[in-house]
Coordinates of C-alpha atoms in Angstrom, one line a residue:
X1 CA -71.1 6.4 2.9
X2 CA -73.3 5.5 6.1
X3 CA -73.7 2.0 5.2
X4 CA -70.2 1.1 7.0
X5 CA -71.9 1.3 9.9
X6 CA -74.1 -1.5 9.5
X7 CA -70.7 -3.0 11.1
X8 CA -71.5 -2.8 14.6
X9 CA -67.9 -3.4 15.2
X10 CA -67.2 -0.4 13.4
X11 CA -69.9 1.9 14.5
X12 CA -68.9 1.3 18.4
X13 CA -65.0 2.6 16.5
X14 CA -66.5 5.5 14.9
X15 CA -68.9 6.4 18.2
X16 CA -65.5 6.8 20.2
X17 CA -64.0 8.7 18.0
X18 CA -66.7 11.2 17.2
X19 CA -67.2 11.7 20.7
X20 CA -63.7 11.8 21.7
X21 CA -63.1 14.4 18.8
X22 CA -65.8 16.6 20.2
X23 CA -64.0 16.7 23.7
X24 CA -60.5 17.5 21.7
X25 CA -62.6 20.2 19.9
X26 CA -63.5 21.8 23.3
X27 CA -59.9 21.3 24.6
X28 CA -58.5 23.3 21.5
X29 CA -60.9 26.4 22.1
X30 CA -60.3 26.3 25.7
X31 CA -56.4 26.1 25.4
X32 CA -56.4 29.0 23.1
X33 CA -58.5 30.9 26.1
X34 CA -56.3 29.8 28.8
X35 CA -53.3 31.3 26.5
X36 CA -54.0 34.1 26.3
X37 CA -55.3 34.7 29.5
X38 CA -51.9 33.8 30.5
X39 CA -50.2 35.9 27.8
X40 CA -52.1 38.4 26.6
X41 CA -51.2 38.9 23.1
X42 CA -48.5 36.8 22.9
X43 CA -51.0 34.1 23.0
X44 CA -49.7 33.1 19.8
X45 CA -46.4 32.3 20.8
X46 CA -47.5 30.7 24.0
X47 CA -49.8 28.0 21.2
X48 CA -47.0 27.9 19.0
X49 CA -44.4 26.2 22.0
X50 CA -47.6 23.9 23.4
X51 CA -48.2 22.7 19.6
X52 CA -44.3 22.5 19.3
X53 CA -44.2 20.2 22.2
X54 CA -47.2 18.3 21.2
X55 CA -45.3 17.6 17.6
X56 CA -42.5 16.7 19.7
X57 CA -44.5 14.1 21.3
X58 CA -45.8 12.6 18.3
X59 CA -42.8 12.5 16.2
X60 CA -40.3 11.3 19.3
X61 CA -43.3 9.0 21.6
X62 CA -45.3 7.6 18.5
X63 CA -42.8 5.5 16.8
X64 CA -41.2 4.2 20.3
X65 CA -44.5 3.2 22.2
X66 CA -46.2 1.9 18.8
X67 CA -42.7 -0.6 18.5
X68 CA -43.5 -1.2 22.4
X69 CA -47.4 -2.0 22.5
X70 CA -47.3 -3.7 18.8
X71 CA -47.9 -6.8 20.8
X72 CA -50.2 -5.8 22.7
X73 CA -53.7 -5.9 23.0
X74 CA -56.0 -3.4 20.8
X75 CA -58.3 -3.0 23.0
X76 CA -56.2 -2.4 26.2
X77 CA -53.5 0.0 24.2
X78 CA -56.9 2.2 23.6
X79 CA -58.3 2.0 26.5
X80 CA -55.4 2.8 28.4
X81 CA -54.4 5.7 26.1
X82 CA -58.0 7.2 26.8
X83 CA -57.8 6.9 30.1
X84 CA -54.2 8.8 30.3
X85 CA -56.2 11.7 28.3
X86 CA -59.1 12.0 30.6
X87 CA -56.7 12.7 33.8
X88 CA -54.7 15.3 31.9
X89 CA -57.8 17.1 30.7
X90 CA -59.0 17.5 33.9
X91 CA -55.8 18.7 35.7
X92 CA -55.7 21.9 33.5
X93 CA -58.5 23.4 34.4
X94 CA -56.4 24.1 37.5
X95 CA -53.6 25.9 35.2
X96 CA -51.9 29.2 36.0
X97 CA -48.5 29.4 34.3
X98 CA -47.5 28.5 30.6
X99 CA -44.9 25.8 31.3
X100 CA -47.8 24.2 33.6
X101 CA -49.5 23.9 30.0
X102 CA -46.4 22.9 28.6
X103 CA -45.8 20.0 30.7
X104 CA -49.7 18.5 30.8
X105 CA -50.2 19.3 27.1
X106 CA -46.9 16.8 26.3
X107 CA -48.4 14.0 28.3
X108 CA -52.1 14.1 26.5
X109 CA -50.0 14.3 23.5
X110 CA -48.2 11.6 24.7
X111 CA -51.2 9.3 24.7
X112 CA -53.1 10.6 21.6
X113 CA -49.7 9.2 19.5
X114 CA -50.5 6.0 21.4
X115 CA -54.0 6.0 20.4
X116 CA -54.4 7.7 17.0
X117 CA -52.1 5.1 15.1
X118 CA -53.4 2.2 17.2
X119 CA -57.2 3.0 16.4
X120 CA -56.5 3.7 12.3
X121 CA -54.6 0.5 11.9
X122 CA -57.4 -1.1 13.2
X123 CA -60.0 0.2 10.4
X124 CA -58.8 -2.1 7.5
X125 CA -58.8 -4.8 9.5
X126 CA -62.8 -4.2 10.3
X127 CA -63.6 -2.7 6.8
X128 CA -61.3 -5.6 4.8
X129 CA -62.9 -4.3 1.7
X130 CA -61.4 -1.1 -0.6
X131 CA -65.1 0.4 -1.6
X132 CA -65.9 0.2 2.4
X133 CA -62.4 1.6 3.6
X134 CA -62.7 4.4 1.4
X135 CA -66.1 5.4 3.0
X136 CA -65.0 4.9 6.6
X137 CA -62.2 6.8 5.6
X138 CA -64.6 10.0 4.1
X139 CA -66.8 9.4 7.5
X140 CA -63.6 9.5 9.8
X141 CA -62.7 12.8 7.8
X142 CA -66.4 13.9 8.1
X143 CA -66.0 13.2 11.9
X144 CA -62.6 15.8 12.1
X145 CA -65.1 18.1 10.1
X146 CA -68.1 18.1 12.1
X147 CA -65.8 18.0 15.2
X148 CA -64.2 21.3 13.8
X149 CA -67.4 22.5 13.2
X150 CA -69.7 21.5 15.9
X151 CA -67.2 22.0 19.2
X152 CA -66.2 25.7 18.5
X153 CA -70.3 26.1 18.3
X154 CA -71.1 24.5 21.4
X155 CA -67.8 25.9 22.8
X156 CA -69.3 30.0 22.1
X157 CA -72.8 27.9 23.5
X158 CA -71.2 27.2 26.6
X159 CA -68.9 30.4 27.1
X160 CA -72.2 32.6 27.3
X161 CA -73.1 30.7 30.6
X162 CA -69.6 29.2 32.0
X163 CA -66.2 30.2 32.2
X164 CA -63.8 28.7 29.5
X165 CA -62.0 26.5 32.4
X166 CA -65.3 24.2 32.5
X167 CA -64.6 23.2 28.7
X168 CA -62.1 20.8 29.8
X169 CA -65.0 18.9 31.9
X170 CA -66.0 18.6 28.4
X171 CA -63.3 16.8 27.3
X172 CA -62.7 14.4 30.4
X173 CA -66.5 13.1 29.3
X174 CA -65.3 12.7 25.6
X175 CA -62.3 10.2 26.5
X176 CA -64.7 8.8 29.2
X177 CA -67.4 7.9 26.6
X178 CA -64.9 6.7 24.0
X179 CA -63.1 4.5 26.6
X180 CA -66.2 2.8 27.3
X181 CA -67.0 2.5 23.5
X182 CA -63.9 0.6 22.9
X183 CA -64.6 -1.5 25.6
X184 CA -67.7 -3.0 24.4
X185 CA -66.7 -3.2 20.2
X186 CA -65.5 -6.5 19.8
X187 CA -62.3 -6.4 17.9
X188 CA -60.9 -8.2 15.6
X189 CA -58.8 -11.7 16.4
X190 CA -55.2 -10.6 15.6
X191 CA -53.8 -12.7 13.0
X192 CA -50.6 -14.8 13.1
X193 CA -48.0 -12.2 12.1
X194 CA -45.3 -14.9 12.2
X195 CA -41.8 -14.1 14.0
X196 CA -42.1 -12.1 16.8
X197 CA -39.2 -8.9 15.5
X198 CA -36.9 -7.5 18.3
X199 CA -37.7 -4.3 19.0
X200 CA -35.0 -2.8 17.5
X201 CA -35.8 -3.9 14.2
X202 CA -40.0 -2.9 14.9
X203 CA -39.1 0.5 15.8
X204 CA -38.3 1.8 12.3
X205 CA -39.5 -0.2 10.0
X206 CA -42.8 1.8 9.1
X207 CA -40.1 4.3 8.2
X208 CA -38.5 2.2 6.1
X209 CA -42.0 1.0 4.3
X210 CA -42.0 5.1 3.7
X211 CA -38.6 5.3 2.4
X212 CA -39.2 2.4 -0.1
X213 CA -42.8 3.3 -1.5
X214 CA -43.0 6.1 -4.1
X215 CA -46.5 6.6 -3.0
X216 CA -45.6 7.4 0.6
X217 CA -43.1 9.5 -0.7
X218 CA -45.4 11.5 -2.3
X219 CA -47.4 11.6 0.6
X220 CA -44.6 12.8 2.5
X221 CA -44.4 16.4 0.2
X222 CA -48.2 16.8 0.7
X223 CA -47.9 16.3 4.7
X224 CA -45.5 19.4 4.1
X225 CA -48.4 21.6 2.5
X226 CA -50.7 20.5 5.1
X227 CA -48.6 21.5 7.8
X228 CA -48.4 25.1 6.8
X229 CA -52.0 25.8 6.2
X230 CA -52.8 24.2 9.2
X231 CA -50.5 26.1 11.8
X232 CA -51.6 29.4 10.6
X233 CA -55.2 28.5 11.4
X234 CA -54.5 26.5 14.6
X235 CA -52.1 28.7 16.3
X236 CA -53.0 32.5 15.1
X237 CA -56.6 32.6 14.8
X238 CA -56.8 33.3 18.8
X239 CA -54.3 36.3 17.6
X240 CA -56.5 37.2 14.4
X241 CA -60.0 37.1 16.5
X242 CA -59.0 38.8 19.5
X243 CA -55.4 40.6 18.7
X244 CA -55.5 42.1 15.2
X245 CA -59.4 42.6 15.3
X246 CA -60.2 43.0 18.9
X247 CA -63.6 40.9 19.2
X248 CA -64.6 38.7 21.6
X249 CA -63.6 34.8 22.8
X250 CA -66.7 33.5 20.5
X251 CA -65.0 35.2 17.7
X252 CA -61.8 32.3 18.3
X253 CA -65.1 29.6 17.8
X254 CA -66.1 30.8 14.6
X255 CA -63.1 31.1 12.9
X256 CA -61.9 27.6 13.4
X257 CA -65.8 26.2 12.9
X258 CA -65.4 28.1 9.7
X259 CA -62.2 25.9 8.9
X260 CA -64.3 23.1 10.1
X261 CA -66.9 24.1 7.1
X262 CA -64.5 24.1 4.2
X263 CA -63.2 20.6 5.7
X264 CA -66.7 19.0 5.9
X265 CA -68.2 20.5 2.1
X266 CA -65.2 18.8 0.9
X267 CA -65.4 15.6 3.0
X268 CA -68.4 14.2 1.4
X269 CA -67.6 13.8 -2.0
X270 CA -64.5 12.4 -1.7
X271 CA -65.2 8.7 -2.5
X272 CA -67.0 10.0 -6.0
X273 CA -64.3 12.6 -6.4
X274 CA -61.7 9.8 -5.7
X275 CA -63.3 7.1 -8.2
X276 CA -63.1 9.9 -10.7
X277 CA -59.5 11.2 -10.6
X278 CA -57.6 9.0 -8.4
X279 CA -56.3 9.3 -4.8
X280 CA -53.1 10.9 -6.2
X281 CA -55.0 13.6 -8.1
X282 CA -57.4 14.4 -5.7
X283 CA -54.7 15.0 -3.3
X284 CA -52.5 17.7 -5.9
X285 CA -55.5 19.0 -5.7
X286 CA -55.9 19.8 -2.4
X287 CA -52.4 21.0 -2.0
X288 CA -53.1 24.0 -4.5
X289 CA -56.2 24.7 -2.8
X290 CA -54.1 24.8 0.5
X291 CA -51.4 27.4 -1.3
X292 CA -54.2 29.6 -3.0
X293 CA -55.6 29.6 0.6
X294 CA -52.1 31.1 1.8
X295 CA -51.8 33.4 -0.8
X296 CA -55.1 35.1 0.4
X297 CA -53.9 34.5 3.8
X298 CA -50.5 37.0 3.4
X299 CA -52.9 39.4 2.1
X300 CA -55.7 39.3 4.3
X301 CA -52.8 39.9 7.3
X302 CA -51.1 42.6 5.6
X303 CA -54.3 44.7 5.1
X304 CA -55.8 43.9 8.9
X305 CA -52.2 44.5 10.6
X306 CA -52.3 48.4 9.2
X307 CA -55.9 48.4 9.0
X308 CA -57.8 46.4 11.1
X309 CA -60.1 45.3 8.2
X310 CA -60.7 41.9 6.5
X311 CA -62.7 39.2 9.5
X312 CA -65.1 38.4 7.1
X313 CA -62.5 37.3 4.4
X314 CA -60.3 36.1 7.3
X315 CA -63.2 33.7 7.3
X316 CA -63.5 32.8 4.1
X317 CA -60.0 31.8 3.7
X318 CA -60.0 29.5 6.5
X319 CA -63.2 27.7 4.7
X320 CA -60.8 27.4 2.0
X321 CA -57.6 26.4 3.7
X322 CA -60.2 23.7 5.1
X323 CA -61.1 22.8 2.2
X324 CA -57.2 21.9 0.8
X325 CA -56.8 20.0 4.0
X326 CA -59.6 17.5 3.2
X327 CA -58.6 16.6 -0.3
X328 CA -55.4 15.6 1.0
X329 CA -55.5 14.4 4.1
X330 CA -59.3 12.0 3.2
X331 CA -57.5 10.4 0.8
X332 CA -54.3 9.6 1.9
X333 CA -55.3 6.9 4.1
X334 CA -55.5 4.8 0.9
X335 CA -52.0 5.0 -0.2
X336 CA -51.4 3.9 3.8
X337 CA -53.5 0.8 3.5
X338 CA -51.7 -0.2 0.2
X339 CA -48.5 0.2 1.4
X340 CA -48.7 -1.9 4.5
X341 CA -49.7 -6.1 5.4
X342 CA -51.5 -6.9 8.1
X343 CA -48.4 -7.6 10.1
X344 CA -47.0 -4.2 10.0
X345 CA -50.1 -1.7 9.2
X346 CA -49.5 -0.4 12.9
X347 CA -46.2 0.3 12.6
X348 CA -47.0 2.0 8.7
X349 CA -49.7 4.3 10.0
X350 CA -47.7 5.5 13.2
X351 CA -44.4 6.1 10.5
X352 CA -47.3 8.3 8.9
X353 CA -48.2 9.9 12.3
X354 CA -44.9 10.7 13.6
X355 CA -43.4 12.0 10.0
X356 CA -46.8 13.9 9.3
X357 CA -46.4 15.5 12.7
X358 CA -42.7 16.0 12.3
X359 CA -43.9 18.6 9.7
X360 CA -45.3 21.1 12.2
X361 CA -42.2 20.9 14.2
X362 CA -41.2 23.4 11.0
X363 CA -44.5 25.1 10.8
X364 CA -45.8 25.7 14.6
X365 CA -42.9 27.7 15.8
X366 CA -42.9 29.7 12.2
X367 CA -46.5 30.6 13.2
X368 CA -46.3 30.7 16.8
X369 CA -42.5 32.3 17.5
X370 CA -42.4 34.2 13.7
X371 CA -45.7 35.5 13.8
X372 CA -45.7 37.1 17.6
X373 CA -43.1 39.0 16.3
X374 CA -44.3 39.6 12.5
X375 CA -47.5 37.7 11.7
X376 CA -47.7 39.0 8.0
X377 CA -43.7 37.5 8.0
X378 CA -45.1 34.2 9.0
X379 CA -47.7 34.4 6.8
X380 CA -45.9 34.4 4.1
X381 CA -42.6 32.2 5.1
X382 CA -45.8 29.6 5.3
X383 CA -46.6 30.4 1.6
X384 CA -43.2 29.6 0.7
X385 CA -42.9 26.6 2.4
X386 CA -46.0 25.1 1.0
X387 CA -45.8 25.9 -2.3
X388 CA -42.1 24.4 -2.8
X389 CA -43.1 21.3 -1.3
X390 CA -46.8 21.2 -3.8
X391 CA -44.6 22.3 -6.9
X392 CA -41.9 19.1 -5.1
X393 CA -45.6 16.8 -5.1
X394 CA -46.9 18.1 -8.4
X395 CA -43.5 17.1 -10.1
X396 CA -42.5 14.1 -8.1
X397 CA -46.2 12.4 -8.9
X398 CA -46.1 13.4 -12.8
X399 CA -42.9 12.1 -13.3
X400 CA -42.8 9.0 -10.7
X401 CA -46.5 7.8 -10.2
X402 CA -49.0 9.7 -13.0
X403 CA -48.1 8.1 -16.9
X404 CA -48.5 9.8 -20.1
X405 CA -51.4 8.5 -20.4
X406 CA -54.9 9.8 -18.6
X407 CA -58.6 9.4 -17.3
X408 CA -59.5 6.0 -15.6
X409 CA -56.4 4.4 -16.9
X410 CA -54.0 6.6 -14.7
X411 CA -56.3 6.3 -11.9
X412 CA -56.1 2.7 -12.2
X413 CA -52.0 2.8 -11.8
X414 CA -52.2 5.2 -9.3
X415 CA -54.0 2.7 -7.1
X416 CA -51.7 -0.1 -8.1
X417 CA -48.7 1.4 -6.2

């Protein structure tokens, strides 16, 4: 898997984003601090409007700037993008009212949909062939992991000697550093992508590649099951660690490192896993990992809510919510790079960003909003929504994309859509 970055091209890529991620990672323990020293225990629903607003960004910005800046430069839509992020970050340590957060946390957003799509579409381009896109994709993914791993750690590090507000200094340096990083990688020339579309006709065509390609389709139901596990974790583990069980800000650190864990066990052995089963089964996969995890998770809540009982499995079920996460979300990058051409790859993988995203405009303010008022409720309206939308996948990829027939043979036309 480490021999993509013989690519130097590549490695530069991965440098930024590894070191941007570990900034985010600070941001997102920080945040979670500054809530709910703003809120108290409505922390929760405090997360759940700022990761609204951040969906809003990336479902509303994403598709309109990446039809804008298609044209553009790389290297100056990243740079610029990183250099939006760094301001924001360090404007709130300076925060002292929740719609303060609302507004910077929209902005950063703003510029992460810019850069996200811009930087993925990039890879296949760098990586032209399959064997070596499917390991930068299990490195990216092992990036997320680590990132979810390693930042909570150095973020309880840190919050034994500084205040949470000097996190975000943390993340200013991340953008810095990967602003710098893209500077000096020497992209690729762009290619002739004949006409030059008005942008009316850019804007949704990625959407269109969606509404056209079984695959992405597919795709589309397993963004669903994603989004749930992933709002409980992301918005209510602040309210878990320090709400429901009353320990202390590293306890917010550990439990999203410990999602971090499930994501990075599962990270490495994708491309084998992949090559085995297929990108299509590996992600079904992952999706009943993801509603096993939530099944646990209603428990789990019910018992603590009456009892205050249950961090330790608490834990464990966000190693295995983690876990479901990665054998989606690792793979999925594949069906992406089939799907699209050259010419409109950008404009594919920001359809995927926004309509991923679009997802947790559904699942934030369940987990946020819901769960401030009844977090064992929210739990388990999360349950349901992710297991209709795997039992959707399971039958829409049996019947549309997986044969009668199996082993490498299905694998094989799995990859051919």
């Amino acid at each position: 898997m480490l021999q993509v970055l013989r690519n130097p091209t590549y490695a530069k890529l991965f440098a930024a984003q590894v070191i941007a991620l570990l900034g985010t990672g600070l941001l997102t323990v920080a945040l979670g601090l500054l809530a709910f020293d703003i809120a108290g225990d409505a922390a929760g629903s405090v997360l759940g409007t700022a990761l609204t607003i951040k969906m809003v960004a990336y479902v509303g910005v994403a598709p309109l700037i990446a039809a804008i800046v298609d044209r553009l430069p790389k290297k100056a839509v990243l740079i610029a993008a990183d250099l939006i992020r760094l301001a924001i970050a360090l404007m709130l340590p300076f925060v002292t009212e929740a719609w303060q957060i609302y507004v910077l946390v929209f902005v950063l957003q703003s510029a992460s949909a810019t850069f996200t799509p811009a930087f993925q579409s990039l890879i296949p381009s760098v990586l032209p062939e399959p064997e070596d896109y499917t390991r930068a994709l299990s490195l990216s993914r092992l990036a997320y992991d680590l990132e979810a791993l390693l930042s909570p750690t150095i973020a309880a590090v840190l919050l034994t000697v500084i205040s949470y507000n000097n996190l975000f200094v943390g993340t200013a340096i991340g953008f810095t550093c990967s602003a710098l990083l893209v500077l000096r990688a020497r992209l690729p020339a762009r290619t002739d992508d004949g006409p030059v579309l008005p942008f009316w006709s850019r804007l949704p065509l990625g959407a269109k590649v969606f509404a056209r390609t079984p695959t992405l389709r597919f795709l589309m139901l397993t963004n669903i099951v994603v989004a749930a596990g992933t709002a409980i974790v992301l918005v209510n583990s602040v309210v878990y660690a320090r709400g429901i069980f009353g320990l202390g800000e590293e306890a917010l650190a550990l439990a999203l490192a410990c999602y971090g864990i499930g994501s990075l066990a599962v990270a490495v052995n994708i491309p084998w896993l992949v090559d085995k089963i297929g990108v299509i089964r590996t992600m079904i996969t992952g999706a009943t990992v993801i509603v096993a995890g939530l099944v646990v998770a209603v428990v789990v809540t019910a018992v603590a809510a009456t009892t205050g009982a249950g961090w330790l499995v608490l834990l464990g079920t966000w190693v295995l919510l983690g876990m479901g996460t990665s054998l989606v979300n690792t793979p999925s990058s594949r069906l992406l790079a089939d799907a699209s051409t050259p010419a409109n790859r950008n404009l594919v993988y920001t359809a995927q960003f926004a309509l991923s995203h679009a997802c947790f405009l559904l699942t934030y303010p369940i987990a946020g909003w819901l769960g401030a008022a009844n977090l064992t409720g929210a739990a388990i309206t999360l349950l349901v929504i992710a297991a209709a939308a795997g039992a959707s996948a399971v039958l829409f990829a049996r019947t549309r994309l997986l044969p009668a027939s199996t082993g490498a043979a299905a694998a094989t036309v799995e990859h051919d859509h």
